[in-house]
XYZ file of C-alpha atoms in Angstrom:
347
model
C -70.127 36.299 54.212
C -69.895 38.319 51.038
C -73.009 38.945 49.003
C -72.113 37.483 45.610
C -70.948 33.998 46.534
C -68.270 34.419 43.875
C -64.665 33.424 44.537
C -62.072 34.186 41.880
C -59.585 31.357 41.281
C -56.367 32.361 39.547
C -54.754 29.395 37.821
C -58.137 27.656 37.796
C -57.164 25.115 35.128
C -53.928 24.076 36.865
C -53.639 20.823 38.788
C -54.490 22.230 42.223
C -56.744 24.929 40.767
C -59.090 22.296 39.340
C -59.490 20.754 42.798
C -60.200 24.200 44.260
C -62.872 24.907 41.636
C -64.567 21.573 42.351
C -64.452 22.189 46.111
C -65.995 25.654 45.742
C -68.855 24.181 43.734
C -69.277 21.415 46.306
C -69.557 24.065 49.031
C -72.219 26.022 47.133
C -69.992 28.879 45.967
C -69.535 30.254 42.440
C -65.956 30.029 41.221
C -64.800 32.653 38.745
C -62.269 30.973 36.468
C -59.185 33.123 35.900
C -55.887 32.516 34.128
C -53.836 33.270 31.038
C -55.263 30.686 28.624
C -58.832 31.461 27.567
C -59.191 28.136 25.789
C -58.309 26.144 28.875
C -60.624 28.293 30.994
C -63.501 27.697 28.572
C -62.817 23.961 28.544
C -62.862 23.840 32.350
C -66.110 25.812 32.456
C -67.639 23.394 29.978
C -66.719 20.377 32.085
C -68.583 21.865 35.056
C -71.625 23.190 33.187
C -73.694 19.992 33.344
C -76.233 21.565 30.985
C -76.475 24.664 33.192
C -75.171 28.138 32.333
C -71.386 27.979 32.307
C -69.092 29.350 34.964
C -67.802 32.887 34.627
C -64.525 32.959 32.655
C -62.220 35.965 33.043
C -58.792 35.815 31.391
C -56.123 37.590 33.433
C -52.360 37.809 33.695
C -50.191 39.024 36.559
C -48.418 41.430 34.186
C -51.680 43.244 33.437
C -53.146 44.845 36.594
C -56.283 45.937 34.737
C -57.039 42.317 33.799
C -56.643 41.297 37.436
C -59.027 44.062 38.484
C -61.595 42.792 35.974
C -61.087 39.230 37.217
C -61.743 40.202 40.831
C -64.617 42.617 40.165
C -67.646 41.603 42.222
C -65.876 38.616 43.823
C -65.996 38.075 47.580
C -62.472 36.622 47.716
C -59.624 35.338 45.561
C -57.698 32.063 45.783
C -54.357 32.140 43.977
C -53.339 28.733 42.630
C -50.980 30.069 39.950
C -47.324 29.495 40.653
C -44.496 30.134 40.794
C -45.725 32.375 43.593
C -42.524 34.389 43.620
C -43.982 36.007 40.503
C -47.738 35.850 41.104
C -48.366 36.471 44.807
C -47.527 40.180 44.923
C -49.536 41.257 41.833
C -52.609 39.301 42.943
C -52.390 40.588 46.529
C -52.128 44.115 45.139
C -55.329 43.460 43.157
C -57.047 42.033 46.241
C -56.100 45.151 48.218
C -57.526 47.357 45.469
C -60.740 45.302 45.497
C -60.674 45.079 49.331
C -61.338 41.342 49.339
C -59.591 38.479 51.171
C -56.663 36.746 49.488
C -55.697 33.093 49.996
C -52.988 31.156 48.181
C -51.583 27.632 48.087
C -47.936 28.674 47.844
C -45.332 26.137 48.872
C -42.315 28.312 48.060
C -40.746 29.166 51.415
C -39.215 32.461 50.318
C -42.382 33.605 48.517
C -44.417 32.995 51.671
C -41.899 34.924 53.764
C -41.991 37.754 51.218
C -45.774 38.022 51.548
C -45.496 38.605 55.294
C -42.691 41.120 54.857
C -44.187 43.121 52.005
C -47.861 43.248 52.903
C -48.287 42.944 56.691
C -48.787 46.652 57.372
C -50.730 47.500 54.221
C -53.163 44.595 54.496
C -53.887 45.339 58.143
C -54.398 49.030 57.409
C -56.790 48.142 54.580
C -58.695 45.655 56.748
C -57.984 42.877 54.244
C -57.104 39.341 55.346
C -54.235 37.715 53.454
C -53.522 34.026 54.074
C -50.435 32.629 52.312
C -49.571 28.910 52.104
C -53.090 27.732 52.938
C -52.324 24.269 51.619
C -50.772 20.925 52.498
C -47.408 22.605 53.080
C -47.878 25.625 55.315
C -51.502 25.454 56.397
C -51.904 21.863 57.526
C -48.674 21.657 59.518
C -49.340 25.043 61.108
C -52.810 23.942 62.230
C -51.460 20.673 63.643
C -48.745 22.421 65.652
C -51.142 25.091 66.897
C -53.696 22.491 67.954
C -51.024 20.462 69.753
C -49.835 23.580 71.603
C -53.292 24.305 72.958
C -53.233 27.599 74.869
C -49.450 27.926 74.635
C -47.779 30.327 72.238
C -44.189 29.169 72.687
C -42.230 25.922 72.523
C -38.673 24.713 72.897
C -38.812 22.654 69.693
C -41.266 21.941 66.900
C -40.852 18.932 64.631
C -42.904 18.143 61.535
C -42.408 14.710 60.014
C -43.858 13.949 56.587
C -44.418 10.440 55.247
C -45.597 10.343 51.626
C -46.218 7.014 49.936
C -44.876 8.656 46.752
C -44.364 12.150 45.401
C -45.048 12.707 41.727
C -44.616 16.458 41.130
C -47.000 18.627 39.144
C -45.731 21.048 36.524
C -46.347 23.790 39.079
C -44.183 22.063 41.670
C -41.389 21.702 39.130
C -41.561 25.372 38.155
C -41.662 26.575 41.760
C -38.761 24.319 42.713
C -36.692 25.734 39.866
C -37.331 29.283 41.099
C -36.333 28.331 44.649
C -33.140 26.602 43.496
C -32.130 29.650 41.480
C -32.845 31.943 44.402
C -30.813 29.827 46.825
C -27.845 29.479 44.456
C -27.136 25.879 45.394
C -27.605 26.382 49.111
C -30.338 24.927 51.298
C -32.769 26.721 53.593
C -33.050 25.902 57.307
C -35.062 27.392 60.184
C -32.744 27.753 63.186
C -32.326 30.213 66.044
C -35.742 31.647 65.238
C -34.968 32.595 61.629
C -34.397 31.224 58.147
C -30.799 30.806 57.047
C -28.975 29.395 54.042
C -26.406 26.636 54.455
C -23.951 25.000 52.086
C -23.609 21.613 53.800
C -25.581 18.521 52.880
C -28.933 17.927 54.582
C -28.638 15.373 57.408
C -30.468 12.067 57.232
C -31.843 9.773 59.897
C -34.757 7.593 60.942
C -38.228 8.587 62.148
C -40.675 6.328 63.916
C -44.046 7.213 62.412
C -47.323 5.923 63.839
C -48.607 2.639 62.426
C -48.893 1.491 59.761
C -46.025 3.609 58.385
C -43.513 2.734 61.132
C -39.762 3.390 61.031
C -38.626 5.169 57.886
C -35.436 6.690 56.494
C -35.875 10.467 56.332
C -34.133 13.580 55.058
C -33.847 16.029 57.954
C -34.075 19.815 57.687
C -36.365 19.431 54.681
C -37.611 22.979 55.113
C -41.183 23.691 54.035
C -43.513 26.705 54.182
C -44.592 25.590 57.661
C -41.317 26.987 59.018
C -42.514 30.457 58.012
C -46.168 30.160 58.990
C -45.508 28.602 62.401
C -42.746 30.999 63.403
C -45.000 33.979 62.693
C -47.099 33.297 65.783
C -45.244 30.658 67.826
C -42.083 31.643 69.674
C -39.776 28.707 68.956
C -36.030 28.610 68.185
C -36.178 25.448 66.068
C -38.739 24.336 63.485
C -37.347 21.103 62.084
C -39.001 19.219 59.266
C -38.197 15.841 57.778
C -39.466 13.976 54.742
C -39.353 10.273 53.968
C -36.327 9.594 51.789
C -38.330 7.723 49.170
C -40.561 10.758 48.591
C -37.528 13.031 48.234
C -36.034 10.661 45.665
C -39.346 10.620 43.792
C -39.740 14.373 43.521
C -36.093 14.981 42.565
C -35.872 12.197 39.976
C -35.269 13.399 36.403
C -38.390 12.782 34.368
C -40.551 12.006 37.388
C -44.144 11.448 36.246
C -46.969 13.795 37.151
C -49.706 12.606 39.541
C -52.026 10.105 37.868
C -55.760 10.290 38.685
C -57.275 7.053 39.951
C -60.769 8.107 41.030
C -63.716 10.198 39.837
C -62.434 13.196 41.801
C -59.119 13.156 39.955
C -57.081 12.251 43.019
C -53.930 10.173 42.817
C -53.300 7.051 44.871
C -50.719 8.868 47.016
C -51.299 8.767 50.759
C -49.741 10.946 53.439
C -49.140 11.018 57.163
C -47.994 14.191 58.928
C -46.822 14.068 62.528
C -46.376 17.261 64.538
C -44.321 17.033 67.728
C -44.165 19.980 70.124
C -41.707 19.896 73.039
C -41.759 22.454 75.808
C -40.639 22.418 79.428
C -40.086 18.678 79.529
C -43.497 17.866 78.030
C -44.283 16.519 74.578
C -47.496 16.779 72.604
C -48.276 15.190 69.248
C -50.832 15.624 66.492
C -51.121 13.279 63.516
C -52.957 13.854 60.238
C -53.674 11.208 57.618
C -55.130 11.613 54.166
C -54.738 11.197 50.441
C -53.168 13.311 47.689
C -51.272 16.369 48.937
C -52.485 18.470 45.992
C -56.149 17.511 46.262
C -56.247 18.107 50.025
C -55.037 21.673 49.522
C -58.473 22.493 48.070
C -60.573 21.953 51.221
C -57.886 23.746 53.237
C -58.001 26.853 51.026
C -61.775 26.884 50.574
C -62.465 26.387 54.280
C -60.157 29.316 55.022
C -62.094 31.531 52.602
C -65.422 30.505 54.121
C -64.189 31.259 57.623
C -62.818 34.655 56.688
C -66.019 35.607 54.853
C -68.086 34.278 57.747
C -66.300 36.469 60.286
C -64.447 33.542 61.874
C -60.931 34.905 61.367
C -59.276 36.559 64.342
C -57.982 39.601 62.506
C -57.179 41.310 59.221
C -53.687 41.588 57.764
C -51.266 38.879 56.676
C -51.567 35.853 58.940
C -51.122 32.099 58.932
C -53.803 29.470 59.488
C -52.881 28.770 63.096
C -52.835 32.471 63.881
C -56.231 33.201 62.315
C -58.430 30.230 63.109
C -59.441 27.866 65.899
C -56.995 25.110 64.941
C -58.831 22.112 66.384
C -62.167 23.209 64.986
C -60.627 23.867 61.572
C -58.963 20.445 61.491
C -62.243 18.779 62.487
C -63.969 20.521 59.569
C -61.610 18.822 57.097
C -63.174 15.386 57.601
C -63.433 13.202 55.553
C -60.461 14.617 53.620
C -58.141 14.468 56.644
C -58.313 12.413 59.823
C -56.555 13.862 62.882
C -55.632 12.445 66.277
C -53.838 13.905 69.301
C -51.566 12.422 71.960
C -49.754 13.761 75.005
């Protein structure tokens, strides 16, 4: 592990960033609060001071490389929680490469995650720096579930990820990232087929999915492509990565004026619950992994922080740009997420 115990958090005062800061403190690390708004950074530091010396506050913007260098100075790693990641990932990765420290983000933007692999794979590996994009509910969790279900295999005929959310109230960050993706796709939708991402103009298919109890049979939107399609296909040879989302959750997140998540406990989590089912089919066999938990934004914090701890502790398989399932022991990583996530397997 690094010597300072400091982890820079860009976008520290954002919805997911606040969960990441709290998780770092819970794990005995020292978050360095970074972002554009000094006032909001100071307010966040004050809330965590508890009468002790405040947390380190370092204002930084992605348009000012020098400010990013100051923000990362002396840190062991950086976690980027500031979206839209189409605009923030590259500048912060560049800063991490200059500082030669690991980079982790919670990006859910499919194209931004793909861009990270394309732009930085060779440079990060050459620099000996580990870069982990999409280390969050979308991207990291599904990738770990699929990898754990595969076991020793590195190929499959089909991979399915089925998401059941009790509700989906989007954060401001989700809204901004979604707007960037819509503009980039120009009214088309993104699908993973024939081993690659492609844009289509037809309407997404719908259907039914039989989730484990107590969720049961639900209407779903098929081909609801998430960052998992990128992360999984980086290290699993599979022609089809199909994802579906419960129709009610899709209606929630797309509704005009949809409310933001409302905190209902001392940790700031919402009442939302989730169930993710990974199904891997290969050679006539089928394996399943199921994860259950609460609040898709809050659960991204232990995912990202655990990834940082494993990289700093020498428990990542290699340097360079890589996904969760590629870098870590998937079953062991999933087990470490208790009590945030409960996981079960079936064959």
